[in-house]
Amino acid sequence: MKRCWDAIPFQNGCDVPTGPVTRPVLPPKAQKRLRWPLALTRGGMIVERLWQAAWPLATVALAAIALAGFGGMQGWVSIILMGLAALICLVLAARRFIWPTADQTVRRLDNSLKGHPIATLRDEQATGVDDAASARLWQAHQSRMLGQIENVQAISPDLRVAAKDPLALRLIAATGAGMAIIFGPWTSAPTSGAETTATISASWEGWIEPPSYTGKPSLYLDDQSDGTLHIPTGSRLTLRRYGDPLALAFQGTALDTAASAVTSLTQQITRDGTLIIDGPVPRRWSLTAMPDSPPEIRPVGPLTRQLSGDFTLNFEAEDDYGITGGEVIISLALDEVTRDHGLSIDPEPRTGVSVDLPLPYRGLRTQIDGTLQENLIEHPFAGLPVTLTFQAHDGADQTGESQPYAMILPTRRFLNPVAKALIEQRRDLLWNRANARRASQVLRATLTYPEDLHLPEGLYLQLRSVIRRLEAGIAFTDVAQGVPNDLRDEVAQVLWDVAVQLDDGQLGDARARMEEALKRLEQAMRDGASAEELAELMEDYRDAMRDYVNQLAQQAPDQDPNAPQPDNAIELSQADLDAMMDRIEELMREGRADEAMQLLQQMQEMMENMQVAQGGEGQGQGDGAREDLRETMRQQQGLSDQAFRDLQEQGQGSQAGENQDNEGRDGGQGRGQSHDGAGGEQGQNGDGGGQEGPESQGGGDPGNSLADQQRALQQQLDSQRRSLPGAGDPAGRAARNTLDKAGRAMGRAADALEQGDIPEALDQQADAMEALREGLRQFDQAMANQQAEQDGQQGGNPGESDSASSQDPLGRSPTGQGGANQTDNPLGDTEETYRRAQELMQELRKRSGDTDRPELERDYLKRLLDRF
């Protein structure tokens, strides 16, 4: 049945008539279990309803504490207003507060439980009271409900009032009260009654803020011990006083005005002085104003120039708190200018060039080591004496300047005579517009015989147009004033562009580029160019010469191999040319310009007579390079054999070493038969078919050490690698890289031989041999690719040609037969070679199993067997 819980007349919905009712009583067990949960829940409801009604009163009380702690409750008006607000809040709280009843407490607790067990326990059986089964069922239901209240917990109060206080006034008041309690005047320990009253009635605070650019922290004066305070000049001092104005005063020589009656003071500290807080607890400080030094900056090191016109100059800058900016002022040094030709008249007023000082993006700027790099080759001051003045600024707007740095502002070095004439007139025109008439006359005189100048037609027409525009501008302006500024700048730009095109040239082939690069290099040497400019011109000449050699190599297959050659024709390899260029560059670095010039002329004569020998079976450039590499491989094998015999001598007796010494070091019979081609005849006869080098005949020079011979062989391989053809083919580049690897292995072998570590040397020599074989294979592939490409360009069909014509200069056919089969075994594929190899392997196994031999030798023999 449905019952009503309130002890008031039942309303609609109740199953009994309206009127007072008697509350059912809980069973004794239920009363015992619910005693404390109900008591605690009712206490929580009392606190909840009290806070919901009285939170405005608590807010007013907290606000009063905060105002009292910070001196805001000094007059009767504030006290009366605060009391009136508290009274209003108290009345409202009394009207809103309702004391919770017992039934409300039971309902609060019962609503938190599943199935409302408390209400069920208070019910009585309405029907079937006389039925035993119904009675048992009702008792079972009551027992189950009694079990659900076994571990019932009290309900916590709901103290949330955020919806009623959207401005969070209670939190603001609580924060203020907390601050007043912690930092209020009553926190100081009183020494006497009068002093306690003065302390509570007056307080102060103060701080010193250094300038922001110093990066120094602010100083809170109450936290600083009495004594001396070092602060940057320009720091801001702030003092504030609260409470009784007669109980505390600010004094001291650091203050600009008398501050005894001032409640708030803010000023900058620019001098030393004292600061005194005259109050119940006196404080005293000596303020030392540290001056801000201006920044210092200076250029460091020599000025470096490049052919492109870039110049680089290092500088150093420092400041006590950091540099904020700077610039470099480039001014014309008029006293140092040679006043001739167009510079004889006074220049037009022109402001100096200002270039921003390069500063680091990160880190401290108290110490800066920077580099100024600029390119002003088109500026009117280019090529004239100037002074560079470095300026640096700090956070206090102080500026530091360096001493003027005198220099000639770099300009582009023009080597073409006509280009040099155009640039000179451009300089005179930018010097003063009054030079316009003179410049037009000089330009017209220069172009009087254009056929002698060999000017391209387009450039000649541009110059004629410039002359006409200058003359037209002169006719409509005063002679003393010259042409207008815009016309002058336009003409100057055209003259610059034409001069650059003339100096760069319109070169159509590699030979012309090489000759032009040589002329530029010779002209720069005669003009006394700097080392940096000469190095750049030398590199340009190297590139142009390589292009010319490659062009000759590409044109050589189209020539008739049977055609007669000139008497003065010579053959030069790329290694020879590189060696001559290195010598010329060395002479220039040493300042021997005359000798370098003479060697350049000799080199030019050789370049004019140079030819590349290609075509013919076995006589081409690739055939010769391959034969040279095979010879190098033979020589490396001979050095490895000799090193192995030296290792044997270290492990055997002196007598055995003496017997083997004559045979090993002088290149005896055993060595020649093993490593000089087929049967060793070639090594013994000395006909290697390639370049001579260390041990080119199978034996070394007794006067040279084994390490020296290995170094010489490394240099020989390096020379062969640089002059190797097929640079444009991927296989050719791979061959060069592999040979470079072989050269490095040779170098490590030489180092090991010098240190007496023969086993390590033998390992490195084995690596060099393996790399030589791989490089030779890749070189054969590159030559085959080049031959196939040439056959395709000529439209030929290698399959339809005869046997001789289908072979490349190395004797290989396009199908990979012939010479290509010899790559993996450069010593030949004869029966004698295989027999000798088998004997060598047997001998290695025999010696590696001999326990009487030294352990060092046996370890090396095992490594050889593992490798091969």
Short mmCIF file of C-alpha atoms in Angstrom, two decimals, residues 214-471:
data_model
loop_
_atom_site.label_atom_id
_atom_site.label_comp_id
_atom_site.label_asym_id
_atom_site.label_seq_id
_atom_site.Cartn_x
_atom_site.Cartn_y
_atom_site.Cartn_z
CA THR A 214 69.86 43.61 -18.03
CA GLY A 215 68.09 40.33 -17.32
CA LYS A 216 68.48 40.90 -13.56
CA PRO A 217 65.68 39.87 -11.13
CA SER A 218 63.64 42.30 -9.06
CA LEU A 219 64.69 42.79 -5.42
CA TYR A 220 61.96 42.74 -2.71
CA LEU A 221 63.42 45.03 -0.04
CA ASP A 222 61.83 43.29 2.94
CA ASP A 223 63.74 40.12 1.95
CA GLN A 224 67.10 41.90 1.67
CA SER A 225 69.45 42.17 4.61
CA ASP A 226 70.59 45.59 5.70
CA GLY A 227 73.83 46.59 4.01
CA THR A 228 75.01 47.39 0.50
CA LEU A 229 72.90 46.61 -2.56
CA HIS A 230 74.54 46.70 -6.01
CA ILE A 231 71.95 47.55 -8.62
CA PRO A 232 72.19 48.63 -12.30
CA THR A 233 71.87 52.31 -13.05
CA GLY A 234 68.35 53.18 -14.16
CA SER A 235 66.65 50.70 -11.84
CA ARG A 236 63.19 51.72 -10.61
CA LEU A 237 62.57 52.01 -6.86
CA THR A 238 58.97 51.64 -5.61
CA LEU A 239 57.93 52.27 -1.95
CA ARG A 240 54.41 52.06 -0.48
CA ARG A 241 53.18 52.76 3.04
CA TYR A 242 49.97 51.57 4.73
CA GLY A 243 48.33 52.60 7.97
CA ASP A 244 49.21 55.52 10.22
CA PRO A 245 51.29 58.07 8.22
CA LEU A 246 53.00 59.30 11.41
CA ALA A 247 54.25 55.88 12.44
CA LEU A 248 56.56 55.30 9.46
CA ALA A 249 58.66 57.45 7.05
CA PHE A 250 60.94 57.00 4.02
CA GLN A 251 64.31 58.77 4.16
CA GLY A 252 67.77 58.66 2.55
CA THR A 253 70.05 60.38 0.06
CA ALA A 254 68.94 58.00 -2.70
CA LEU A 255 65.50 59.67 -2.73
CA ASP A 256 65.07 62.71 -4.95
CA THR A 257 62.59 64.47 -2.61
CA ALA A 258 61.64 64.32 1.03
CA ALA A 259 59.35 61.33 1.36
CA SER A 260 58.41 61.49 5.02
CA ALA A 261 54.74 62.19 4.30
CA VAL A 262 54.49 60.28 1.01
CA THR A 263 52.36 57.15 0.95
CA SER A 264 53.62 55.93 -2.44
CA LEU A 265 56.91 56.68 -4.22
CA THR A 266 58.42 55.60 -7.56
CA GLN A 267 61.71 56.88 -8.98
CA GLN A 268 64.78 55.83 -10.97
CA ILE A 269 68.09 55.29 -9.26
CA THR A 270 70.85 57.10 -11.12
CA ARG A 271 73.40 57.65 -8.34
CA ASP A 272 74.73 56.09 -5.16
CA GLY A 273 72.89 56.82 -1.92
CA THR A 274 71.20 55.48 1.18
CA LEU A 275 67.64 54.33 1.79
CA ILE A 276 66.15 54.34 5.30
CA ILE A 277 62.79 53.01 6.43
CA ASP A 278 62.12 54.90 9.69
CA GLY A 279 59.51 52.92 11.55
CA PRO A 280 58.96 50.56 14.46
CA VAL A 281 61.53 48.22 12.89
CA PRO A 282 64.03 50.52 11.14
CA ARG A 283 65.79 49.31 7.99
CA ARG A 284 68.81 50.81 6.19
CA TRP A 285 70.55 50.04 2.88
CA SER A 286 73.42 51.59 0.91
CA LEU A 287 72.51 51.62 -2.78
CA THR A 288 75.40 51.40 -5.26
CA ALA A 289 74.37 52.29 -8.82
CA MET A 290 76.50 50.26 -11.24
CA PRO A 291 76.98 52.20 -14.49
CA ASP A 292 76.16 50.57 -17.84
CA SER A 293 79.29 50.65 -20.00
CA PRO A 294 78.80 51.31 -23.72
CA PRO A 295 79.47 48.38 -26.03
CA GLU A 296 82.85 47.82 -27.64
CA ILE A 297 83.35 46.57 -31.18
CA ARG A 298 86.38 46.18 -33.43
CA PRO A 299 87.31 44.44 -36.70
CA VAL A 300 89.61 41.42 -36.35
CA GLY A 301 91.85 39.65 -38.81
CA PRO A 302 92.61 40.26 -42.46
CA LEU A 303 90.06 41.12 -45.09
CA THR A 304 89.41 38.29 -47.56
CA ARG A 305 88.09 38.84 -51.07
CA GLN A 306 86.66 36.52 -53.68
CA LEU A 307 86.51 36.76 -57.43
CA SER A 308 82.74 37.24 -57.32
CA GLY A 309 83.18 40.42 -55.26
CA ASP A 310 82.24 39.01 -51.85
CA PHE A 311 84.43 40.25 -49.03
CA THR A 312 84.63 38.84 -45.52
CA LEU A 313 85.85 40.57 -42.38
CA ASN A 314 85.64 39.19 -38.83
CA PHE A 315 84.74 41.36 -35.87
CA GLU A 316 84.48 41.13 -32.08
CA ALA A 317 81.88 42.89 -29.93
CA GLU A 318 81.18 42.85 -26.20
CA ASP A 319 78.85 44.51 -23.72
CA ASP A 320 78.17 44.04 -20.03
CA TYR A 321 74.47 43.23 -20.55
CA GLY A 322 74.31 42.28 -24.22
CA ILE A 323 74.29 43.90 -27.64
CA THR A 324 70.86 44.58 -29.14
CA GLY A 325 71.83 45.70 -32.65
CA GLY A 326 74.40 47.35 -34.83
CA GLU A 327 75.46 48.30 -38.30
CA VAL A 328 78.52 48.86 -40.44
CA ILE A 329 78.85 52.28 -42.05
CA ILE A 330 80.83 52.28 -45.32
CA SER A 331 81.97 55.82 -46.21
CA LEU A 332 84.04 57.09 -49.10
CA ALA A 333 87.63 57.98 -48.14
CA LEU A 334 87.84 61.01 -50.41
CA ASP A 335 91.38 61.92 -49.38
CA GLU A 336 92.65 58.54 -50.57
CA VAL A 337 91.00 58.68 -54.02
CA THR A 338 93.30 59.24 -56.99
CA ARG A 339 91.72 62.31 -58.55
CA ASP A 340 92.29 61.80 -62.24
CA HIS A 341 90.12 61.53 -65.37
CA GLY A 342 86.46 61.53 -64.39
CA LEU A 343 87.32 61.66 -60.68
CA SER A 344 89.07 65.01 -60.94
CA ILE A 345 85.87 66.92 -60.13
CA ASP A 346 84.19 66.84 -56.74
CA PRO A 347 81.78 63.93 -56.22
CA GLU A 348 78.10 64.37 -55.68
CA PRO A 349 76.99 64.20 -52.04
CA ARG A 350 76.17 60.58 -51.30
CA THR A 351 75.37 59.05 -47.95
CA GLY A 352 77.41 56.12 -46.77
CA VAL A 353 76.27 52.55 -47.05
CA SER A 354 74.71 51.10 -43.91
CA VAL A 355 74.89 47.33 -43.54
CA ASP A 356 73.20 45.55 -40.64
CA LEU A 357 75.58 43.92 -38.21
CA PRO A 358 75.14 40.14 -38.26
CA LEU A 359 74.23 39.00 -34.75
CA PRO A 360 73.57 35.50 -33.41
CA TYR A 361 69.94 34.47 -33.17
CA ARG A 362 70.36 32.55 -29.92
CA GLY A 363 72.48 32.69 -26.82
CA LEU A 364 73.98 35.57 -24.88
CA ARG A 365 75.20 38.59 -26.79
CA THR A 366 77.68 39.79 -24.20
CA GLN A 367 80.58 38.33 -26.24
CA ILE A 368 80.16 38.09 -30.02
CA ASP A 369 82.63 36.75 -32.57
CA GLY A 370 80.94 37.46 -35.89
CA THR A 371 81.73 37.68 -39.57
CA LEU A 372 80.66 40.44 -41.93
CA GLN A 373 80.13 39.17 -45.47
CA GLU A 374 78.82 41.46 -48.17
CA ASN A 375 78.87 41.95 -51.93
CA LEU A 376 78.74 45.57 -53.15
CA ILE A 377 80.35 45.21 -56.57
CA GLU A 378 77.64 47.34 -58.24
CA HIS A 379 77.74 50.18 -55.70
CA PRO A 380 79.21 53.54 -56.84
CA PHE A 381 81.95 53.14 -54.19
CA ALA A 382 83.10 49.79 -55.62
CA GLY A 383 86.79 49.88 -56.46
CA LEU A 384 87.36 53.11 -54.48
CA PRO A 385 88.99 53.66 -51.06
CA VAL A 386 86.44 53.48 -48.26
CA THR A 387 86.39 53.21 -44.48
CA LEU A 388 84.34 50.69 -42.52
CA THR A 389 83.04 51.84 -39.13
CA PHE A 390 81.46 49.16 -36.97
CA GLN A 391 78.73 50.34 -34.59
CA ALA A 392 77.04 48.36 -31.80
CA HIS A 393 74.05 49.33 -29.62
CA ASP A 394 72.96 48.09 -26.21
CA GLY A 395 69.69 48.15 -24.30
CA ALA A 396 70.43 51.59 -22.82
CA ASP A 397 70.62 53.11 -26.33
CA GLN A 398 74.37 53.54 -25.99
CA THR A 399 76.48 53.18 -29.12
CA GLY A 400 80.02 51.92 -29.42
CA GLU A 401 82.10 52.57 -32.54
CA SER A 402 85.26 51.02 -33.86
CA GLN A 403 88.17 52.80 -35.41
CA PRO A 404 87.67 53.32 -39.17
CA TYR A 405 88.95 50.35 -41.13
CA ALA A 406 90.50 51.49 -44.43
CA MET A 407 90.10 49.28 -47.48
CA ILE A 408 89.39 49.26 -51.19
CA LEU A 409 85.78 48.24 -51.62
CA PRO A 410 85.99 45.04 -53.68
CA THR A 411 84.64 45.13 -57.18
CA ARG A 412 84.42 42.67 -60.00
CA ARG A 413 87.69 42.25 -61.88
CA PHE A 414 86.96 42.75 -65.58
CA LEU A 415 89.54 41.31 -67.94
CA ASN A 416 87.97 42.21 -71.31
CA PRO A 417 89.42 45.59 -72.43
CA VAL A 418 86.11 46.91 -73.73
CA ALA A 419 84.36 45.81 -70.54
CA LYS A 420 86.99 47.62 -68.47
CA ALA A 421 86.42 50.81 -70.50
CA LEU A 422 82.65 50.60 -69.99
CA ILE A 423 83.01 50.09 -66.25
CA GLU A 424 85.34 53.08 -66.00
CA GLN A 425 82.79 55.35 -67.69
CA ARG A 426 80.07 53.94 -65.45
CA ARG A 427 82.19 54.80 -62.40
CA ASP A 428 82.73 58.39 -63.65
CA LEU A 429 79.02 58.81 -64.35
CA LEU A 430 78.08 57.64 -60.85
CA TRP A 431 80.81 59.85 -59.37
CA ASN A 432 79.15 62.99 -60.71
CA ARG A 433 76.38 63.51 -63.26
CA ALA A 434 78.47 66.32 -64.75
CA ASN A 435 80.65 63.58 -66.33
CA ALA A 436 77.79 62.63 -68.64
CA ARG A 437 79.14 64.59 -71.64
CA ARG A 438 82.64 63.20 -71.19
CA ALA A 439 81.30 59.63 -70.80
CA SER A 440 79.23 59.88 -74.00
CA GLN A 441 82.24 61.16 -75.93
CA VAL A 442 84.50 58.37 -74.68
CA LEU A 443 81.87 55.74 -75.48
CA ARG A 444 81.35 57.15 -78.98
CA ALA A 445 85.12 57.15 -79.56
CA THR A 446 85.31 53.54 -78.34
CA LEU A 447 82.69 52.43 -80.84
CA THR A 448 84.19 54.28 -83.81
CA TYR A 449 85.50 51.05 -85.34
CA PRO A 450 83.16 48.37 -83.99
CA GLU A 451 84.55 45.71 -86.30
CA ASP A 452 87.86 45.85 -84.41
CA LEU A 453 86.10 45.20 -81.11
CA HIS A 454 84.35 41.99 -82.22
CA LEU A 455 81.23 42.98 -80.33
CA PRO A 456 78.08 40.89 -80.65
CA GLU A 457 75.45 42.76 -82.58
CA GLY A 458 73.01 42.98 -79.68
CA LEU A 459 75.58 44.52 -77.33
CA TYR A 460 76.70 47.01 -79.94
CA LEU A 461 73.14 48.22 -80.44
CA GLN A 462 72.68 48.59 -76.66
CA LEU A 463 75.76 50.77 -76.42
CA ARG A 464 74.66 52.97 -79.32
CA SER A 465 71.29 53.41 -77.62
CA VAL A 466 73.02 54.39 -74.37
CA ILE A 467 75.08 57.04 -76.18
CA ARG A 468 72.01 58.56 -77.84
CA ARG A 469 70.11 58.69 -74.55
CA LEU A 470 73.03 60.38 -72.80
CA GLU A 471 73.35 62.97 -75.53
#
